[in-house]
Amino acid sequence: MSDTYILSLDQGTTSTRAIIFDHDGHIVGIAQRPIKQIYPQPGWVEHDPIEIWESVREVMDEVFISASIKPSQIAAIGITNQRETAVVWDKTTGQPIYNAVVWQSRQTTEVCDKLKQGGHEAIIRERTGLRIDPYFSGTKVAWILDHVDGARSRAEKGELLFGTIDTWLIWNLSGRLVHVTDYSNASRTLLYNIFECSWDKDLLEILDIPASLLPKVSSSSEVYGYTDPAFFNGIAVPIAGAAGDQQAALFGQQCFEPGMAKNTYGTGCFMLMNTGETAVRSNHGLLTTIAWGIDGNIEYALEGSVFVAGSAIQWLRDGLELIESAAETDAYASGLDSTEGVYVVPAFVGLGTPYWDSDVRGAVFGLTRGTGKAHLIRATLESIAYQTKDVALVMEEDSGIPISKLRVDGGAVGNEFLMQFQCDMLGVSVERPTVQETTALGAAYLAGLAVGYWKDRTALVGQAKVDKRFEPMISEQKRKQLHEGWIKAVNAAAAFK
Ligand SMILES: Nc1ncnc2c1ncn2[C@@H]1O[C@H](COP(=O)(O)OP(=O)(O)O)[C@@H](O)[C@H]1O
Ligand SMILES: O=P(O)(O)OC[C@H](O)CO
């Protein structure tokens, strides 16, 4: 085992990463490429699927140089991906018929309104564990079929394929042979019955999506196929694991037992709690979703989805041009004692859990003549922690399990101010792992387990190491007072429509 490794491909919203892990779960090489964000209209977000695939090719080439190893030393590849983002392509030419419609995009609001008017909310919640919102893939596929000339008839003739990004990548990596997704990604489409574990005929009919478009749904940890030898100097490497990035992070954080939870701070923020073999239904806007399916056993999770987290920091950088890098926000925020009553509600694409309001937009409250750049920066960072607090409150209520400790990961967890403020807001320990690429690690674990690189989950336990544990430093009264201000701000933003 000492000279073999697992390659993980993490295709996220803002970048594509290839990371090589060794048998101890250590990173031995990493390569990263940014992904262009396309905003054709306000509220719409798209990606170029060809650019995504090319970025994967590039990082795969680079990572071997970074790690100084050869493709023949890769025991398996694991795939993890931004979820819900939908691609439809021609199965003969391999060309997408439209851009990838990204999870954040609101362009299917009208399709969703029609579904709601048609009274379909109950059946969708009942069978998918999700809700009617432009976030999920189903309405994006329907939208593409309705907006691209001739797409629907081509779909009916069986000429087109649909996939989330995992599917798109596996299809390309396998030399266009394997059209597959895993349970966790299927559970985000709005088309998959997470209780019966099958594509749902009624939902396909409601959204008018031909079944011929759909990939086969497989285990999150099994050999789906092999890479086209053209990509790795004639070597065919097993593609052996796949999971949506948030579920992969849950696995990478080793949240294997019911009640264990993690929060990932990337473009958005996603808190998932493992609920084991029980699919817990939510009364407060959490999603019931598949964590992973392995060897025929499905494990579920409760999820709170926050649409804007790190992307609010990108707005400070690229929109307002207040900072040059995301990392600078730490010093600005720590240099103040408080925001002096300023609240930023970064509802740029509406609000997810627990509000689920597509129409609300961003707002800033509490400005005075004394408000400066640092106050806005700090209030934006704090908004990430407040949104997470809102999710944690409903998660505890719906699961009946107190969150006694939160494991964190994702691009923004290097921000010490944010982590401490998060901890203060939750009033429980926040644990940041040594390997913060837990999403990629989770995909590597899933792939490695499938090929016997690791024997079973117990072989992974010793690998989870804590880099830093944050402990709460403010009083309950202060916590309550700050959070009440946030709730007022959210309600005021929601009233302004
Ligand atoms: N030090 C930091 N403080 C706050 N936010 C940060 C910091 N570093 C990165 N980010 C934010 O984290 C996000 C990138 O994290 P990543 O996990 O790579 O995201 P994704 O998988 O969604 O592409 C960006 O939105 C960026 O603004
Ligand atoms: O790309 P990320 O890490 O922001 O994750 C996006 C989520 O999977 C969307 O559901």
mmCIF file with all atom_site columns, C-alpha atoms in Angstrom, residues 147-245:
data_model
loop_
_atom_site.group_PDB
_atom_site.id
_atom_site.type_symbol
_atom_site.label_atom_id
_atom_site.label_alt_id
_atom_site.label_comp_id
_atom_site.label_asym_id
_atom_site.label_entity_id
_atom_site.label_seq_id
_atom_site.pdbx_PDB_ins_code
_atom_site.Cartn_x
_atom_site.Cartn_y
_atom_site.Cartn_z
_atom_site.occupancy
_atom_site.B_iso_or_equiv
_atom_site.pdbx_formal_charge
_atom_site.auth_seq_id
_atom_site.auth_comp_id
_atom_site.auth_asym_id
_atom_site.auth_atom_id
_atom_site.pdbx_PDB_model_num
ATOM 1  C CA . HIS A 1 147 ? -35.878 26.451 -23.701 1.00 0.00 ? 147 HIS A CA 1
ATOM 2  C CA . VAL A 1 148 ? -33.536 24.793 -26.175 1.00 0.00 ? 148 VAL A CA 1
ATOM 3  C CA . ASP A 1 149 ? -34.959 24.436 -29.671 1.00 0.00 ? 149 ASP A CA 1
ATOM 4  C CA . GLY A 1 150 ? -35.882 20.860 -30.470 1.00 0.00 ? 150 GLY A CA 1
ATOM 5  C CA . ALA A 1 151 ? -34.605 19.540 -27.137 1.00 0.00 ? 151 ALA A CA 1
ATOM 6  C CA . ARG A 1 152 ? -37.815 17.914 -26.046 1.00 0.00 ? 152 ARG A CA 1
ATOM 7  C CA . SER A 1 153 ? -38.265 15.918 -29.234 1.00 0.00 ? 153 SER A CA 1
ATOM 8  C CA . ARG A 1 154 ? -34.596 14.878 -29.160 1.00 0.00 ? 154 ARG A CA 1
ATOM 9  C CA . ALA A 1 155 ? -35.076 13.787 -25.560 1.00 0.00 ? 155 ALA A CA 1
ATOM 10 C CA . GLU A 1 156 ? -38.162 11.780 -26.510 1.00 0.00 ? 156 GLU A CA 1
ATOM 11 C CA . LYS A 1 157 ? -36.177 10.064 -29.267 1.00 0.00 ? 157 LYS A CA 1
ATOM 12 C CA . GLY A 1 158 ? -33.584 9.027  -26.672 1.00 0.00 ? 158 GLY A CA 1
ATOM 13 C CA . GLU A 1 159 ? -30.810 11.203 -28.127 1.00 0.00 ? 159 GLU A CA 1
ATOM 14 C CA . LEU A 1 160 ? -30.022 13.138 -24.938 1.00 0.00 ? 160 LEU A CA 1
ATOM 15 C CA . LEU A 1 161 ? -28.624 12.346 -21.513 1.00 0.00 ? 161 LEU A CA 1
ATOM 16 C CA . PHE A 1 162 ? -28.977 14.196 -18.220 1.00 0.00 ? 162 PHE A CA 1
ATOM 17 C CA . GLY A 1 163 ? -26.494 14.197 -15.417 1.00 0.00 ? 163 GLY A CA 1
ATOM 18 C CA . THR A 1 164 ? -25.409 16.065 -12.356 1.00 0.00 ? 164 THR A CA 1
ATOM 19 C CA . ILE A 1 165 ? -21.703 16.903 -12.421 1.00 0.00 ? 165 ILE A CA 1
ATOM 20 C CA . ASP A 1 166 ? -20.611 13.491 -11.052 1.00 0.00 ? 166 ASP A CA 1
ATOM 21 C CA . THR A 1 167 ? -22.419 11.825 -13.959 1.00 0.00 ? 167 THR A CA 1
ATOM 22 C CA . TRP A 1 168 ? -21.006 14.238 -16.532 1.00 0.00 ? 168 TRP A CA 1
ATOM 23 C CA . LEU A 1 169 ? -17.471 13.594 -15.283 1.00 0.00 ? 169 LEU A CA 1
ATOM 24 C CA . ILE A 1 170 ? -17.770 9.806  -15.015 1.00 0.00 ? 170 ILE A CA 1
ATOM 25 C CA . TRP A 1 171 ? -19.264 9.658  -18.513 1.00 0.00 ? 171 TRP A CA 1
ATOM 26 C CA . ASN A 1 172 ? -16.336 11.649 -19.909 1.00 0.00 ? 172 ASN A CA 1
ATOM 27 C CA . LEU A 1 173 ? -13.669 9.909  -17.821 1.00 0.00 ? 173 LEU A CA 1
ATOM 28 C CA . SER A 1 174 ? -14.913 6.492  -18.903 1.00 0.00 ? 174 SER A CA 1
ATOM 29 C CA . GLY A 1 175 ? -14.598 7.417  -22.570 1.00 0.00 ? 175 GLY A CA 1
ATOM 30 C CA . ARG A 1 176 ? -18.367 8.091  -22.793 1.00 0.00 ? 176 ARG A CA 1
ATOM 31 C CA . LEU A 1 177 ? -19.258 4.570  -21.742 1.00 0.00 ? 177 LEU A CA 1
ATOM 32 C CA . VAL A 1 178 ? -20.705 4.855  -18.241 1.00 0.00 ? 178 VAL A CA 1
ATOM 33 C CA . HIS A 1 179 ? -23.859 6.850  -17.484 1.00 0.00 ? 179 HIS A CA 1
ATOM 34 C CA . VAL A 1 180 ? -24.259 6.576  -13.751 1.00 0.00 ? 180 VAL A CA 1
ATOM 35 C CA . THR A 1 181 ? -24.872 8.556  -10.576 1.00 0.00 ? 181 THR A CA 1
ATOM 36 C CA . ASP A 1 182 ? -24.806 7.600  -6.902  1.00 0.00 ? 182 ASP A CA 1
ATOM 37 C CA . TYR A 1 183 ? -27.644 7.596  -4.362  1.00 0.00 ? 183 TYR A CA 1
ATOM 38 C CA . SER A 1 184 ? -26.558 10.847 -2.716  1.00 0.00 ? 184 SER A CA 1
ATOM 39 C CA . ASN A 1 185 ? -26.584 12.817 -5.966  1.00 0.00 ? 185 ASN A CA 1
ATOM 40 C CA . ALA A 1 186 ? -29.814 11.187 -7.177  1.00 0.00 ? 186 ALA A CA 1
ATOM 41 C CA . SER A 1 187 ? -31.470 12.283 -3.929  1.00 0.00 ? 187 SER A CA 1
ATOM 42 C CA . ARG A 1 188 ? -30.957 15.950 -4.903  1.00 0.00 ? 188 ARG A CA 1
ATOM 43 C CA . THR A 1 189 ? -32.720 15.833 -8.265  1.00 0.00 ? 189 THR A CA 1
ATOM 44 C CA . LEU A 1 190 ? -36.380 16.103 -7.168  1.00 0.00 ? 190 LEU A CA 1
ATOM 45 C CA . LEU A 1 191 ? -36.983 13.061 -9.375  1.00 0.00 ? 191 LEU A CA 1
ATOM 46 C CA . TYR A 1 192 ? -35.809 10.292 -7.060  1.00 0.00 ? 192 TYR A CA 1
ATOM 47 C CA . ASN A 1 193 ? -37.871 8.479  -4.467  1.00 0.00 ? 193 ASN A CA 1
ATOM 48 C CA . ILE A 1 194 ? -35.451 8.301  -1.533  1.00 0.00 ? 194 ILE A CA 1
ATOM 49 C CA . PHE A 1 195 ? -37.585 5.753  0.328   1.00 0.00 ? 195 PHE A CA 1
ATOM 50 C CA . GLU A 1 196 ? -38.113 3.266  -2.513  1.00 0.00 ? 196 GLU A CA 1
ATOM 51 C CA . CYS A 1 197 ? -34.736 4.092  -4.062  1.00 0.00 ? 197 CYS A CA 1
ATOM 52 C CA . SER A 1 198 ? -35.964 4.476  -7.615  1.00 0.00 ? 198 SER A CA 1
ATOM 53 C CA . TRP A 1 199 ? -36.622 7.217  -10.144 1.00 0.00 ? 199 TRP A CA 1
ATOM 54 C CA . ASP A 1 200 ? -40.206 8.273  -9.502  1.00 0.00 ? 200 ASP A CA 1
ATOM 55 C CA . LYS A 1 201 ? -42.508 7.809  -12.528 1.00 0.00 ? 201 LYS A CA 1
ATOM 56 C CA . ASP A 1 202 ? -45.114 10.258 -11.208 1.00 0.00 ? 202 ASP A CA 1
ATOM 57 C CA . LEU A 1 203 ? -42.581 13.003 -10.651 1.00 0.00 ? 203 LEU A CA 1
ATOM 58 C CA . LEU A 1 204 ? -41.074 12.435 -14.094 1.00 0.00 ? 204 LEU A CA 1
ATOM 59 C CA . GLU A 1 205 ? -44.549 12.784 -15.533 1.00 0.00 ? 205 GLU A CA 1
ATOM 60 C CA . ILE A 1 206 ? -45.306 15.940 -13.552 1.00 0.00 ? 206 ILE A CA 1
ATOM 61 C CA . LEU A 1 207 ? -42.098 17.551 -14.821 1.00 0.00 ? 207 LEU A CA 1
ATOM 62 C CA . ASP A 1 208 ? -42.447 15.945 -18.272 1.00 0.00 ? 208 ASP A CA 1
ATOM 63 C CA . ILE A 1 209 ? -38.970 14.456 -18.249 1.00 0.00 ? 209 ILE A CA 1
ATOM 64 C CA . PRO A 1 210 ? -38.400 11.281 -20.329 1.00 0.00 ? 210 PRO A CA 1
ATOM 65 C CA . ALA A 1 211 ? -36.866 8.458  -18.275 1.00 0.00 ? 211 ALA A CA 1
ATOM 66 C CA . SER A 1 212 ? -34.397 7.751  -21.105 1.00 0.00 ? 212 SER A CA 1
ATOM 67 C CA . LEU A 1 213 ? -32.406 10.820 -20.003 1.00 0.00 ? 213 LEU A CA 1
ATOM 68 C CA . LEU A 1 214 ? -31.655 9.446  -16.570 1.00 0.00 ? 214 LEU A CA 1
ATOM 69 C CA . PRO A 1 215 ? -28.475 7.760  -15.362 1.00 0.00 ? 215 PRO A CA 1
ATOM 70 C CA . LYS A 1 216 ? -28.404 4.444  -13.540 1.00 0.00 ? 216 LYS A CA 1
ATOM 71 C CA . VAL A 1 217 ? -28.293 4.963  -9.765  1.00 0.00 ? 217 VAL A CA 1
ATOM 72 C CA . SER A 1 218 ? -25.485 3.045  -8.066  1.00 0.00 ? 218 SER A CA 1
ATOM 73 C CA . SER A 1 219 ? -23.795 2.675  -4.718  1.00 0.00 ? 219 SER A CA 1
ATOM 74 C CA . SER A 1 220 ? -21.624 5.568  -3.507  1.00 0.00 ? 220 SER A CA 1
ATOM 75 C CA . SER A 1 221 ? -18.733 3.112  -3.211  1.00 0.00 ? 221 SER A CA 1
ATOM 76 C CA . GLU A 1 222 ? -18.277 0.644  -6.083  1.00 0.00 ? 222 GLU A CA 1
ATOM 77 C CA . VAL A 1 223 ? -16.344 0.359  -9.334  1.00 0.00 ? 223 VAL A CA 1
ATOM 78 C CA . TYR A 1 224 ? -18.541 2.080  -11.946 1.00 0.00 ? 224 TYR A CA 1
ATOM 79 C CA . GLY A 1 225 ? -16.049 1.641  -14.752 1.00 0.00 ? 225 GLY A CA 1
ATOM 80 C CA . TYR A 1 226 ? -12.496 2.494  -15.780 1.00 0.00 ? 226 TYR A CA 1
ATOM 81 C CA . THR A 1 227 ? -10.895 5.632  -17.130 1.00 0.00 ? 227 THR A CA 1
ATOM 82 C CA . ASP A 1 228 ? -10.276 5.813  -20.855 1.00 0.00 ? 228 ASP A CA 1
ATOM 83 C CA . PRO A 1 229 ? -6.585  4.772  -21.202 1.00 0.00 ? 229 PRO A CA 1
ATOM 84 C CA . ALA A 1 230 ? -6.021  7.959  -23.252 1.00 0.00 ? 230 ALA A CA 1
ATOM 85 C CA . PHE A 1 231 ? -6.098  10.031 -20.050 1.00 0.00 ? 231 PHE A CA 1
ATOM 86 C CA . PHE A 1 232 ? -3.408  8.231  -18.018 1.00 0.00 ? 232 PHE A CA 1
ATOM 87 C CA . ASN A 1 233 ? -0.608  7.063  -20.317 1.00 0.00 ? 233 ASN A CA 1
ATOM 88 C CA . GLY A 1 234 ? -2.488  3.958  -21.392 1.00 0.00 ? 234 GLY A CA 1
ATOM 89 C CA . ILE A 1 235 ? -3.578  2.959  -17.893 1.00 0.00 ? 235 ILE A CA 1
ATOM 90 C CA . ALA A 1 236 ? -7.233  2.313  -17.042 1.00 0.00 ? 236 ALA A CA 1
ATOM 91 C CA . VAL A 1 237 ? -7.902  3.389  -13.449 1.00 0.00 ? 237 VAL A CA 1
ATOM 92 C CA . PRO A 1 238 ? -11.050 2.233  -11.615 1.00 0.00 ? 238 PRO A CA 1
ATOM 93 C CA . ILE A 1 239 ? -13.587 4.985  -10.916 1.00 0.00 ? 239 ILE A CA 1
ATOM 94 C CA . ALA A 1 240 ? -14.781 3.605  -7.635  1.00 0.00 ? 240 ALA A CA 1
ATOM 95 C CA . GLY A 1 241 ? -16.650 6.189  -5.549  1.00 0.00 ? 241 GLY A CA 1
ATOM 96 C CA . ALA A 1 242 ? -18.966 9.150  -5.960  1.00 0.00 ? 242 ALA A CA 1
ATOM 97 C CA . ALA A 1 243 ? -20.973 11.382 -3.669  1.00 0.00 ? 243 ALA A CA 1
ATOM 98 C CA . GLY A 1 244 ? -22.342 14.905 -3.651  1.00 0.00 ? 244 GLY A CA 1
ATOM 99 C CA . ASP A 1 245 ? -19.814 17.214 -2.020  1.00 0.00 ? 245 ASP A CA 1
#
